[in-house]
XYZ file of C-alpha atoms in Angstrom:
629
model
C 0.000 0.000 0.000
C 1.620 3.554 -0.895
C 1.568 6.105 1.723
C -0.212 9.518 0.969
C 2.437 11.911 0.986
C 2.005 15.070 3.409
C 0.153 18.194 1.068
C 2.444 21.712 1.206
C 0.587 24.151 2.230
C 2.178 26.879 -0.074
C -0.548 25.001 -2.426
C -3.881 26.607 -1.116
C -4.749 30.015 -2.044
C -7.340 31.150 -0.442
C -8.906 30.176 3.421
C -11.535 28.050 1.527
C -8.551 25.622 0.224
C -6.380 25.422 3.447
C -5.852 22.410 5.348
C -8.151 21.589 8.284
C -6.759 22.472 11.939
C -5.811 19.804 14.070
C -8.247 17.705 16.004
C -9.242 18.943 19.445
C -10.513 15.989 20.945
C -10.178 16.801 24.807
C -6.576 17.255 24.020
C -4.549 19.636 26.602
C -1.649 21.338 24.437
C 1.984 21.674 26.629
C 4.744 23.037 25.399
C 7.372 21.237 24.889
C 9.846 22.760 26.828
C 7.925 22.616 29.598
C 7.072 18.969 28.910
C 10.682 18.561 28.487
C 11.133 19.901 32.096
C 8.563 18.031 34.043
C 9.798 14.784 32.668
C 13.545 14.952 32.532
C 12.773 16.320 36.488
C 10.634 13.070 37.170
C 13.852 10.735 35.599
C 15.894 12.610 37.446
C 14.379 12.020 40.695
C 13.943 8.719 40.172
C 17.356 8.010 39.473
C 18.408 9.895 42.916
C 15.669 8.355 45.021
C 15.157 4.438 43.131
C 18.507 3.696 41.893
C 21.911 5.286 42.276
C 22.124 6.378 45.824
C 22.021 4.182 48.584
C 19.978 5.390 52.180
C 21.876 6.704 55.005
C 20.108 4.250 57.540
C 20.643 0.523 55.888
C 24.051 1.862 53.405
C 21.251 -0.007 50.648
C 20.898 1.229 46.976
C 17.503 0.077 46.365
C 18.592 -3.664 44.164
C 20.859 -4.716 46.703
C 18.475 -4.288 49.125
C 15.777 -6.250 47.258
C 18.213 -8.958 46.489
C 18.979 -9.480 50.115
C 15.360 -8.971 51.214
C 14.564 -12.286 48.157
C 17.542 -14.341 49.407
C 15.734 -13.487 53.042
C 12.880 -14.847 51.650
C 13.942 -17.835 50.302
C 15.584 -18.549 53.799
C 19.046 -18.869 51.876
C 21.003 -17.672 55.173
C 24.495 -18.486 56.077
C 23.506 -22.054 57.623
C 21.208 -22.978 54.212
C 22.661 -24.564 51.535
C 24.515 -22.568 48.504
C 21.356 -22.156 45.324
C 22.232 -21.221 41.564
C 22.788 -17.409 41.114
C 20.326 -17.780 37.973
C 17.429 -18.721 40.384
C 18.130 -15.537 42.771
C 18.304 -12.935 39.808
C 14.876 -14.738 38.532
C 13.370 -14.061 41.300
C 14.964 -10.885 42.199
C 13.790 -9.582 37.997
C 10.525 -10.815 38.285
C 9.328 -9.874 41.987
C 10.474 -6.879 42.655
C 13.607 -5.547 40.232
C 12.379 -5.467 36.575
C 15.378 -4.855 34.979
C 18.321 -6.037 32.694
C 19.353 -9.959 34.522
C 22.898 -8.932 33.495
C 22.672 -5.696 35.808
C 21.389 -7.354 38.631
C 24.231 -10.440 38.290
C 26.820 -7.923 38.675
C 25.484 -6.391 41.790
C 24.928 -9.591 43.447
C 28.815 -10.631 42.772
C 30.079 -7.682 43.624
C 28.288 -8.059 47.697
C 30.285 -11.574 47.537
C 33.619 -9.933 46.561
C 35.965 -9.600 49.459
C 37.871 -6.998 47.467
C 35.115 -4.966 46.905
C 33.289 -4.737 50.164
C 34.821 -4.249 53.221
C 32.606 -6.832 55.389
C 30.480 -8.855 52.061
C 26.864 -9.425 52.476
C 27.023 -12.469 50.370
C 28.521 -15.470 50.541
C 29.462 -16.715 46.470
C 30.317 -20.165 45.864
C 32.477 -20.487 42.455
C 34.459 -18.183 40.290
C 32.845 -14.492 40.965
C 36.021 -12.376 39.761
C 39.490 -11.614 40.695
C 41.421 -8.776 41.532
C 43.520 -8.700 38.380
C 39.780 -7.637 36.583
C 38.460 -11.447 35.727
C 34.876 -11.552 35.075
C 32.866 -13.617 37.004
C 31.234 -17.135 36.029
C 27.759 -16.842 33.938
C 24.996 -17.551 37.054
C 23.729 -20.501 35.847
C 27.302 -21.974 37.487
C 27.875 -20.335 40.303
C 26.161 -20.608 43.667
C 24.936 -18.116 46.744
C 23.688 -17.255 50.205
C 23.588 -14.770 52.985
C 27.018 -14.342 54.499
C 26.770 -14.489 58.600
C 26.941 -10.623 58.921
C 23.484 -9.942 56.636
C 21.795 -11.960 59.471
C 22.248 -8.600 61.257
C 20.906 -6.727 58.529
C 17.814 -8.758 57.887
C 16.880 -10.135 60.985
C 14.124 -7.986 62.673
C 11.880 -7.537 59.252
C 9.244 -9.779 60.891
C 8.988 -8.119 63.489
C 7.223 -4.803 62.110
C 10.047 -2.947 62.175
C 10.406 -1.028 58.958
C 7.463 0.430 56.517
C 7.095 -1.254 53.576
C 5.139 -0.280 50.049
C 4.315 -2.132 47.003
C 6.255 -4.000 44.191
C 6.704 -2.492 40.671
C 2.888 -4.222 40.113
C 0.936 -4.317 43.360
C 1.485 -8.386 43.772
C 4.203 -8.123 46.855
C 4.814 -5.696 49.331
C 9.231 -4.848 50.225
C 10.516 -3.443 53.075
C 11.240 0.388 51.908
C 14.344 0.330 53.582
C 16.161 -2.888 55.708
C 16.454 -3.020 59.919
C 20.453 -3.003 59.762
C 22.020 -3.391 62.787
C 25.299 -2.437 61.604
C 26.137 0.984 60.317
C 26.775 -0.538 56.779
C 26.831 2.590 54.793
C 30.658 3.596 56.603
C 31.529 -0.051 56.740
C 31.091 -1.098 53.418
C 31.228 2.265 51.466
C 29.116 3.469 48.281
C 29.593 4.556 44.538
C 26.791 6.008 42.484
C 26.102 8.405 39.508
C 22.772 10.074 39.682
C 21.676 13.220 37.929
C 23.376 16.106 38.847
C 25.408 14.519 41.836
C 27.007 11.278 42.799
C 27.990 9.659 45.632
C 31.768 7.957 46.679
C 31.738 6.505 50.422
C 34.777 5.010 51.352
C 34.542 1.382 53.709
C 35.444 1.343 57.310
C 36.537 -0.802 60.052
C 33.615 -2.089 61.728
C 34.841 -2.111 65.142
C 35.954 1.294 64.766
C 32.813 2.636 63.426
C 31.009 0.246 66.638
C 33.098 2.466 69.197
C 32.475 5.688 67.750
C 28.704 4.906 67.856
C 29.175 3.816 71.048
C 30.750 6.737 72.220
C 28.200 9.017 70.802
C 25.722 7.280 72.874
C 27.799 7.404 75.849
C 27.518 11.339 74.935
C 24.045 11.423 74.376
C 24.650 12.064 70.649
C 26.543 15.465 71.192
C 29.959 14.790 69.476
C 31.968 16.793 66.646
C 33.582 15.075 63.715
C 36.633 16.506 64.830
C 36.115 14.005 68.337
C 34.732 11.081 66.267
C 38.059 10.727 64.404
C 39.414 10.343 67.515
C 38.063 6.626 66.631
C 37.427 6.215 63.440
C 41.255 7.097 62.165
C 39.918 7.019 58.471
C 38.804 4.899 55.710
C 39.911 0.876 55.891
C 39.755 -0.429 52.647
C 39.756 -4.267 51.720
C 42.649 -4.313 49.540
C 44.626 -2.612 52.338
C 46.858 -0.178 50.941
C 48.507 2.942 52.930
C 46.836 6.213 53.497
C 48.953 9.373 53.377
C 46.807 12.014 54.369
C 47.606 14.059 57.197
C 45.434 13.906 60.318
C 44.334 17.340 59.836
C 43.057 16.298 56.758
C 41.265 12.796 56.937
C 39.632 15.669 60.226
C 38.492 18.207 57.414
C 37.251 15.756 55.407
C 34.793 14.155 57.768
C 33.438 17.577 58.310
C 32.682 18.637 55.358
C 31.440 15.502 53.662
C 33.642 15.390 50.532
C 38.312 15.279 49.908
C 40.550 13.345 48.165
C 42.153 10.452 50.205
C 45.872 9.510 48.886
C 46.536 5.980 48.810
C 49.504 4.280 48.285
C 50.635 0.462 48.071
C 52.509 -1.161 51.071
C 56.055 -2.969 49.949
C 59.016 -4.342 51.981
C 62.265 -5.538 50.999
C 63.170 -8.952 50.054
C 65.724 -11.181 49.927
C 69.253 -10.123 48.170
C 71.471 -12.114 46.110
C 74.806 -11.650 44.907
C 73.899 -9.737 41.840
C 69.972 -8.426 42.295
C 67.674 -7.040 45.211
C 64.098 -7.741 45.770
C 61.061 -5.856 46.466
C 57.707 -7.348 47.661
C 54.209 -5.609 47.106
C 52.245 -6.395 49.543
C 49.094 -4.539 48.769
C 47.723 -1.982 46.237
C 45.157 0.810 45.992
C 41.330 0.126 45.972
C 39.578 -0.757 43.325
C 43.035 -0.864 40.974
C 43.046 -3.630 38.687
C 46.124 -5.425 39.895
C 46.984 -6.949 36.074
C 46.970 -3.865 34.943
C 49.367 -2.425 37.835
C 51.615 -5.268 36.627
C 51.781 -4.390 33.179
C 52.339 -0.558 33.650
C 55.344 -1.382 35.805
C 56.486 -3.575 33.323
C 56.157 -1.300 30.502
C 58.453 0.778 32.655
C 61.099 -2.109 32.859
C 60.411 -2.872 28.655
C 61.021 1.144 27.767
C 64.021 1.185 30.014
C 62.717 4.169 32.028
C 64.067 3.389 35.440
C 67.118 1.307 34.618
C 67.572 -0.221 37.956
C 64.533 -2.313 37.765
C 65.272 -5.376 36.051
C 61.852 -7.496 36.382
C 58.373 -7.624 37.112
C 56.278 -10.839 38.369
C 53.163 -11.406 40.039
C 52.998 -14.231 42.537
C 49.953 -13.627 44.300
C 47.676 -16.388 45.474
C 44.573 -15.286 48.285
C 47.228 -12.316 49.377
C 49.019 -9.383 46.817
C 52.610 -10.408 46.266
C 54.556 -8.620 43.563
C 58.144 -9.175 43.372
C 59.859 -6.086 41.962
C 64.227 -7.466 40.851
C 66.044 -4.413 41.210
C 69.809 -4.300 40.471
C 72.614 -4.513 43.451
C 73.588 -1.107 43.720
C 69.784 -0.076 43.330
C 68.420 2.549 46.054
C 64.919 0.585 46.814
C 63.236 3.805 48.218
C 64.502 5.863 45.324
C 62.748 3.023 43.203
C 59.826 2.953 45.018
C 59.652 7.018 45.209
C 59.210 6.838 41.260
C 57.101 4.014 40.737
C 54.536 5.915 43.219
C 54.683 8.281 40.942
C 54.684 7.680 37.880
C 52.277 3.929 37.869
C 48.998 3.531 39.530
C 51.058 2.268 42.736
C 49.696 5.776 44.333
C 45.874 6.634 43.166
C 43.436 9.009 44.809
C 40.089 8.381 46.509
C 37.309 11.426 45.952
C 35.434 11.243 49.091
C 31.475 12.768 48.569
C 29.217 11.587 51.580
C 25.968 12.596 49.549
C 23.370 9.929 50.968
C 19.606 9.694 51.050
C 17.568 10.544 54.175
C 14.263 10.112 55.873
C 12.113 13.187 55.909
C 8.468 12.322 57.205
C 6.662 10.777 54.605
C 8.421 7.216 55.238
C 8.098 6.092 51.517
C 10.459 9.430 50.813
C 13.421 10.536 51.286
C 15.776 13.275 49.970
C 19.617 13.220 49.067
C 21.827 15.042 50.960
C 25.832 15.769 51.545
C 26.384 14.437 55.518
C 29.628 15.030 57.582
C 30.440 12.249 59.832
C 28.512 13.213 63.124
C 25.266 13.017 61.215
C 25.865 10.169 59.177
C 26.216 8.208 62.200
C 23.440 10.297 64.134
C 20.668 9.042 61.351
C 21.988 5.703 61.995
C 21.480 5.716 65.696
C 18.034 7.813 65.272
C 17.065 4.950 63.037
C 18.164 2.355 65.547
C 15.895 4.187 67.881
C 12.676 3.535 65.611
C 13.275 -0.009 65.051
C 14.211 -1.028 68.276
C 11.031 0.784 70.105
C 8.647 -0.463 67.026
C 10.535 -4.149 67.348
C 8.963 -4.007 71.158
C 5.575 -2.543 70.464
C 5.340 -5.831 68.663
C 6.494 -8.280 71.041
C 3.777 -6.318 73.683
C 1.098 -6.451 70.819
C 1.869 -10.421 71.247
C 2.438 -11.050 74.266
C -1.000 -9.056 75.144
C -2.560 -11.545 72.136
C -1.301 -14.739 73.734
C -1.901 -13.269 77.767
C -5.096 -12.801 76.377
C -5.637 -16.797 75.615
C -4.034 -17.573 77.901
C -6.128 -15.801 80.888
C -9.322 -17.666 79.005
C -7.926 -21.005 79.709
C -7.228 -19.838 83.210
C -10.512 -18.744 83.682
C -12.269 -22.012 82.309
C -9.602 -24.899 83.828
C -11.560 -25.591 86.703
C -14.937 -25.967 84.948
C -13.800 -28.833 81.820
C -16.112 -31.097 82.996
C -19.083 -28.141 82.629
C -17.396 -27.096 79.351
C -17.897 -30.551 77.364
C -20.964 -30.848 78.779
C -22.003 -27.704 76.872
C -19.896 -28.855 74.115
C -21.771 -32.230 73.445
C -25.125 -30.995 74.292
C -24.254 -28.009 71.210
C -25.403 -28.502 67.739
C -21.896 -26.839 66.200
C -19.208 -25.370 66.684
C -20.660 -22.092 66.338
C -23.734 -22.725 68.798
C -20.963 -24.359 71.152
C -19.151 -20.770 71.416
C -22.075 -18.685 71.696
C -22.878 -20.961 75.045
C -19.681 -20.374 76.291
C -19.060 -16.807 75.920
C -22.410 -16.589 77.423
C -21.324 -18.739 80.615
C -18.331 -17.555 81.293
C -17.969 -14.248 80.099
C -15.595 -14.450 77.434
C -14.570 -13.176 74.143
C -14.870 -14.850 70.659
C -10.842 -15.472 70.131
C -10.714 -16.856 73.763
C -13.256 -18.956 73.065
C -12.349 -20.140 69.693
C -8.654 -21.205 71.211
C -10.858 -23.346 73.905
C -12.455 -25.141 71.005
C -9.233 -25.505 69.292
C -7.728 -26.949 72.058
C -6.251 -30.630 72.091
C -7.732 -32.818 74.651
C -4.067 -34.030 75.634
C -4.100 -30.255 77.424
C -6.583 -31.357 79.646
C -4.325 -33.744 82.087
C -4.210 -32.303 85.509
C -0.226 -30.711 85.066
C -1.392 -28.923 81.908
C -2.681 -26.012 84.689
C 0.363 -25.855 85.864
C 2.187 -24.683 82.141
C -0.332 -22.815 81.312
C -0.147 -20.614 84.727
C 4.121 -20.324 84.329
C 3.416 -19.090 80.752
C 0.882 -16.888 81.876
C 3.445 -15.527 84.715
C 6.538 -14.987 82.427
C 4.320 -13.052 79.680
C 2.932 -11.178 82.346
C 6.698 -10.262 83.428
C 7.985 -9.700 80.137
C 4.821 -7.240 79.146
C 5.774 -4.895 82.331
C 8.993 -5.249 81.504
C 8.432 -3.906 78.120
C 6.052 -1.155 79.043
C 9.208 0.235 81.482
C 11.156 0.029 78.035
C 8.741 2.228 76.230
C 8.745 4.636 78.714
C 12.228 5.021 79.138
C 14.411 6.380 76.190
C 17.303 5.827 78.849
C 16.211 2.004 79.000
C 15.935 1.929 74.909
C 19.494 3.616 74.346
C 20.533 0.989 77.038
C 19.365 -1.888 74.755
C 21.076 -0.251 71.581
C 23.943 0.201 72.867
C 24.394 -3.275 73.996
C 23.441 -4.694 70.493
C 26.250 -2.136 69.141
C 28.318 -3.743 71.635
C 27.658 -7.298 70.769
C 27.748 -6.675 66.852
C 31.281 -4.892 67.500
C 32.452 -8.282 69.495
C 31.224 -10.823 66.823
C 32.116 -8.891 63.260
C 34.958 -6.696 64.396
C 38.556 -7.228 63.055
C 41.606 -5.389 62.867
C 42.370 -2.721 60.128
C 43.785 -3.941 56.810
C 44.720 -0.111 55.750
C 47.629 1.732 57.494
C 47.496 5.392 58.028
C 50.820 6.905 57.898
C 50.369 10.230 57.455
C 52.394 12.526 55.272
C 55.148 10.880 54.017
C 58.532 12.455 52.702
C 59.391 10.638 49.537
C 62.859 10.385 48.708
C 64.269 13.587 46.477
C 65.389 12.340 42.971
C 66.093 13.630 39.111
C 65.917 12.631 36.368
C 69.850 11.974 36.012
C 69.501 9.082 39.749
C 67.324 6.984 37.275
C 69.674 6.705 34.501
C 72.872 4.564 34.940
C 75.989 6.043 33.233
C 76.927 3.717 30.442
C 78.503 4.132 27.308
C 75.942 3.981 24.549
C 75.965 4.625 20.660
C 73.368 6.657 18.723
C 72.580 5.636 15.506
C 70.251 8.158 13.037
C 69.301 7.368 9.694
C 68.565 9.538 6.752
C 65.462 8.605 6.598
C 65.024 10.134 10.049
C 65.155 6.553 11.858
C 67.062 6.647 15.705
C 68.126 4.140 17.920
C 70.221 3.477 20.620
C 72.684 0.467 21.168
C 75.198 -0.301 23.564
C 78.018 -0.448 21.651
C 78.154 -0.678 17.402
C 81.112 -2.843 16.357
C 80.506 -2.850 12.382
C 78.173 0.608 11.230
C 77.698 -0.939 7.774
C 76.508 -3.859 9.255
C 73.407 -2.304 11.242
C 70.267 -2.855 10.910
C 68.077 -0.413 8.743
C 65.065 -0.386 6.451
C 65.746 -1.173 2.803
C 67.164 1.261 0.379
C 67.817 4.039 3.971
C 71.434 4.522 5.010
C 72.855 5.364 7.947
C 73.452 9.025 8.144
C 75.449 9.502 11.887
C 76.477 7.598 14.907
C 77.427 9.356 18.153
C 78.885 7.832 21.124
C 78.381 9.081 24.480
C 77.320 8.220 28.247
C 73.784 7.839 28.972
C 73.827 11.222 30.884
C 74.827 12.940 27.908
C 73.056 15.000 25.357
C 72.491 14.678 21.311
C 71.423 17.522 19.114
C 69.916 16.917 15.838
C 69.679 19.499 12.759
C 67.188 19.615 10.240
C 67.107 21.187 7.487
C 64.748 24.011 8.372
C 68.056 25.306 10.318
C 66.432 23.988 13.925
C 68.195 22.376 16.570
C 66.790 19.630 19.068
C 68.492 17.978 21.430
C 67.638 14.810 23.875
C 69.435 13.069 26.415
C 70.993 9.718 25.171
C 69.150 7.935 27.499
C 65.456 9.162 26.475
C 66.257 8.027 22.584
C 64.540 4.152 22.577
C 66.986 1.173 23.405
C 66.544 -0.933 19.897
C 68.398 -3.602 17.843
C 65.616 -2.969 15.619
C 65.388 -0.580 12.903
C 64.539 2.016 16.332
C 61.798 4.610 16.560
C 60.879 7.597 13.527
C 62.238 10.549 14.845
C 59.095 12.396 14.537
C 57.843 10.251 17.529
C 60.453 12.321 19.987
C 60.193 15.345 18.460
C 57.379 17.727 16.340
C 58.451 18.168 12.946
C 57.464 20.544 10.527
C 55.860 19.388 6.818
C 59.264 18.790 4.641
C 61.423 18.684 8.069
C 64.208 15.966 8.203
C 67.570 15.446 9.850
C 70.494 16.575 8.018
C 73.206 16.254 11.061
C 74.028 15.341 14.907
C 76.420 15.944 17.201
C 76.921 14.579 20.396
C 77.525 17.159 23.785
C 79.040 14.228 25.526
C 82.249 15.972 26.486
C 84.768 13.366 25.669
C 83.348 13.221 21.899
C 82.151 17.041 21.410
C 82.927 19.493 18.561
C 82.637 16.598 15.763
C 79.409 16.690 14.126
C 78.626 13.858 12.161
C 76.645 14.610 8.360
């Protein structure tokens, strides 16, 4: 079928011929900037609030919180045996995350990667990725569960702890945000692009984080970030590494929210030999791709840049272990000094503390950049909540089963009057309504008489039934005390701190050193002083050998000649000419080591159109004043 093609309007002449106005059909007409607006404003939110930053209270961006909160579900805890990743992104996908599987996978291995989070929150079974940047296994092969620490993350959601709001279609309802008992958002960190701001939150130790928590109770929440570094020294990553920020810095960061944390790797020296030294790396930056670490420092050993390293080789197993050969007479902090900076050996950390937080609609909250006293004051606030709404719960059942219970107290003594009324009913139903009228009770302590197997009858049954009835009693007042002391609840929270700080804390993995003075270098420490030859061709071809027995007998490209050869020490200097009349010069030991055909000259230097070498003369000053054409 042909398609009518669109009529000009330069064609009608008069008002009679023109084309008829659009329909109107209950239409509203925006304009499209303003349509523009609204929407890229709803994305926008959306992306802040439902996907790339996580919430101050639980340290959750909203996927990893629903794939803990499914794995909850599926009672795949730290004691249950390991299930197929496939089946936990299904579920995850189709209950509650309807999004790309592949997206999803890659969250879920990066919460079992021990060099990605601090303290994981999964426990992965198979190959889920190395440090040196290998991919993980497809998820139909590799396996999961809840690591022992998410127990305290997930642990009080029956208890009515947390609000919760529909699924993506109305089918489920998911906790809006998770009853952590551990501050997870400083112990395990956060990264996250939104619109218009981002998040970077470096990981913590645990047991520091505990004390300074601790402390602030202890200080009925009145502490400075200046006084809460006085235990929490800094950031404690899981790859270890060295931090080199002053303490007056790591302090100014924590206020404000947002710095750069320098991190270096740690080394130590290694065994000598009779002709080479030996350095160990023992750990490396965060999140640095340890394969390519290797390779940079060995592209410095291949281009001959730092001539006292010899060799490169990485032996790690579960630990970082690169061995660094140096020569004999090699300084090992001088070598150290430049590998810091001129690899990824030393890397920065940008620090921005922008979170989400509560505000009172529960299902809302609203990003904002924290400093470190109220990061961990919205943790302990939120503490607060669940622990006082985890008790209103137990009283709501405990006054349920006192309740029963004070029915089958009340009726005990009369069981032989009760069955009588029981076999002389015509139902159920007409059975309770004689009862309730007897002995004054209510339908759900009647029902539970009914309900009740005759084995409960024996004479000693009483006797339970009154010892449960006492302890619920006991535990109710003791709970009403609770809710009417906030002295009694901080009491409580401070205790779970305590025991959380006992069963997950460990030492630090990251050392802070503080400033440290490198050793002071040139360029001329790096470069051994050696005898070298210079070889240019005149097709503007360089190399540079060691020594050149035979000229005619070097190698060059076919139908090019050699047009000069200067000796001279490494430490020396070479000048070309062109034919333009310019001069450049290099130091011997910058023009590449080859037994090649060597390097174009244009790849050292900027040459004009129509530029080529014409001489060279070496400034060495055993050789100068003979320049070779």
């Amino acid at each position: 079928m042909s398609k009518r093609k669109p009529q000009d309007p330069s064609l009608f002449d008069s008002d009679n011929d023109a084309p008829p106005p659009p329909p109107t059909g209950g239409e509203d007409l925006v304009s499209l900037h303003e349509a523009a607006q609204t929407r890229y404003l709803n994305y926008a939110l959306s992306v802040i609030t439902s996907r790339a930053l996580p919430d101050v209270r639980d340290g959750m961006k909203p996927v990893q919180r629903r794939i803990l909160h499914t794995m909850w579900e599926q009672n795949l805890t730290a004691d249950a045996k390991f299930r197929k990743c496939a089946k936990v992104v299904g579920d995850v996908m189709g209950n509650y995350h309807p999004h790309g599987d592949s997206a999803l996978y890659e969250t879920l291995v990066r919460m079992a990667q021990p060099f990605s989070l601090r303290y994981p929150t999964i426990d992965g079974s198979g190959n889920f990725g190395s440090l040196d940047g290998d991919s993980a296994a497809a998820m139909r092969y590799t396996e999961c569960r809840l690591a022992r620490i998410s127990d305290e993350m997930l642990s009080e959601l029956d208890q009515d702890t947390v609000p919760y709001r529909a699924n993506y279609d109305g089918t489920r309802e998911e906790p809006v945000v998770l009853p952590a008992r551990i501050p997870n958002l400083l112990v395990n960190g956060a990264t996250g692009i939104a619109v218009g701001m981002a998040t970077n939150i470096p990981p913590h130790n645990l047991y520091e984080v505990c004390t300074a928590l601790i402390k602030m109770i202890d200080a009925d929440l009145d502490m400075s970030p200046a006084q809460l570094c006085r235990y929490i020294k800094g950031p404690d990553f899981p790859t270890g590494g060295q931090i080199i920020n002053s303490a007056d810095e790591l302090k100014e960061i924590y206020r404000t929210g947002s710095g750069t944390v320098r991190l270096r790797a740690t080394w130590q020296e290694g065994p000598e030999t009779r002709s080479a030294r030996t350095i160990y790396i023992t750990s490396i930056p965060y999140a640095l791709n340890k394969a390519t670490l290797v390779e940079r420092i060995a592209d410095v050993v291949l281009a001959r840049k730092l001539p006292y390293l010899l060799d490169v080789r990485d032996i790690s197993t579960d630990d970082v272990r690169i061995v660094l050969e140096l020569k004999k007479d090699a300084d090992p902090k001088m070598v150290m000094a430049y590998l810091f900076k001129h690899t990824p050996l030393q890397s920065t950390f940008p620090v921005n503390m922008t979170c989400l937080i509560p505000t009172e609609n529960p299902l809302v909250c609203k990003p904002e950049r924290l400093d470190l006293h109220q990061m961990l004051w919205h943790f302990l606030d939120f503490r607060f909540q669940v622990v006082t709404r985890r008790l209103e719960y137990e009283l709501k059942a405990l006054q349920r089963r006192i309740h029963i219970l004070e029915g089958f107290e009340k009726v005990f003594d009369a069981l032989d009057e009760i069955l009588q009324i029981i076999r002389k009913s015509d139902g159920k139903q007409d059975a309770a309504q004689k009862i309730m009228a007897r002995f004054s009770l209510d339908a759900e302590q009647t029902d539970s008489i009914l309900e009740l197997k005759l084995y409960r009858l024996a004479r000693l049954e009483i006797l339970v039934i009154q010892k449960e009835l006492a302890d619920k009693r006991r535990r109710a007042e003791e709970i009403g005390k609770l809710l009417g002391s906030r002295v009694d609840r901080w009491a409580i929270i401070r205790t779970e701190i305590e025991a959380v700080r006992k069963t997950y804390g460990d030492e630090r993995r990251t050392e802070i050193t503080g400033e440290v003075d490198d050793e002071d270098f040139s360029a001329d420490d790096f470069i051994i002083d050696e005898d070298n030859v210079v070889l240019v061709t005149r097709d503007g071809w360089v190399k540079r050998q060691k020594e050149v027995k035979d000229i005619t007998s070097t190698r060059v490209r076919e139908g090019d000649v050699v047009l000069a050869a200067m000796a001279g020490s490494t430490r020396a200097t070479v000048v070309f000419f062109t034919n333009f009349g310019t001069a450049y010069t290099i130091r011997i030991a910058d023009v590449p080591a080859s037994t090649g055909y060597g390097e174009p000259i244009q790849s050292l230097f900027k040459f004009k159109d129509g530029e080529k070498v014409v001489a060279a003369e070496s400034l060495d000053a055993r050789v100068a004043g003979t320049v070779t054409s």
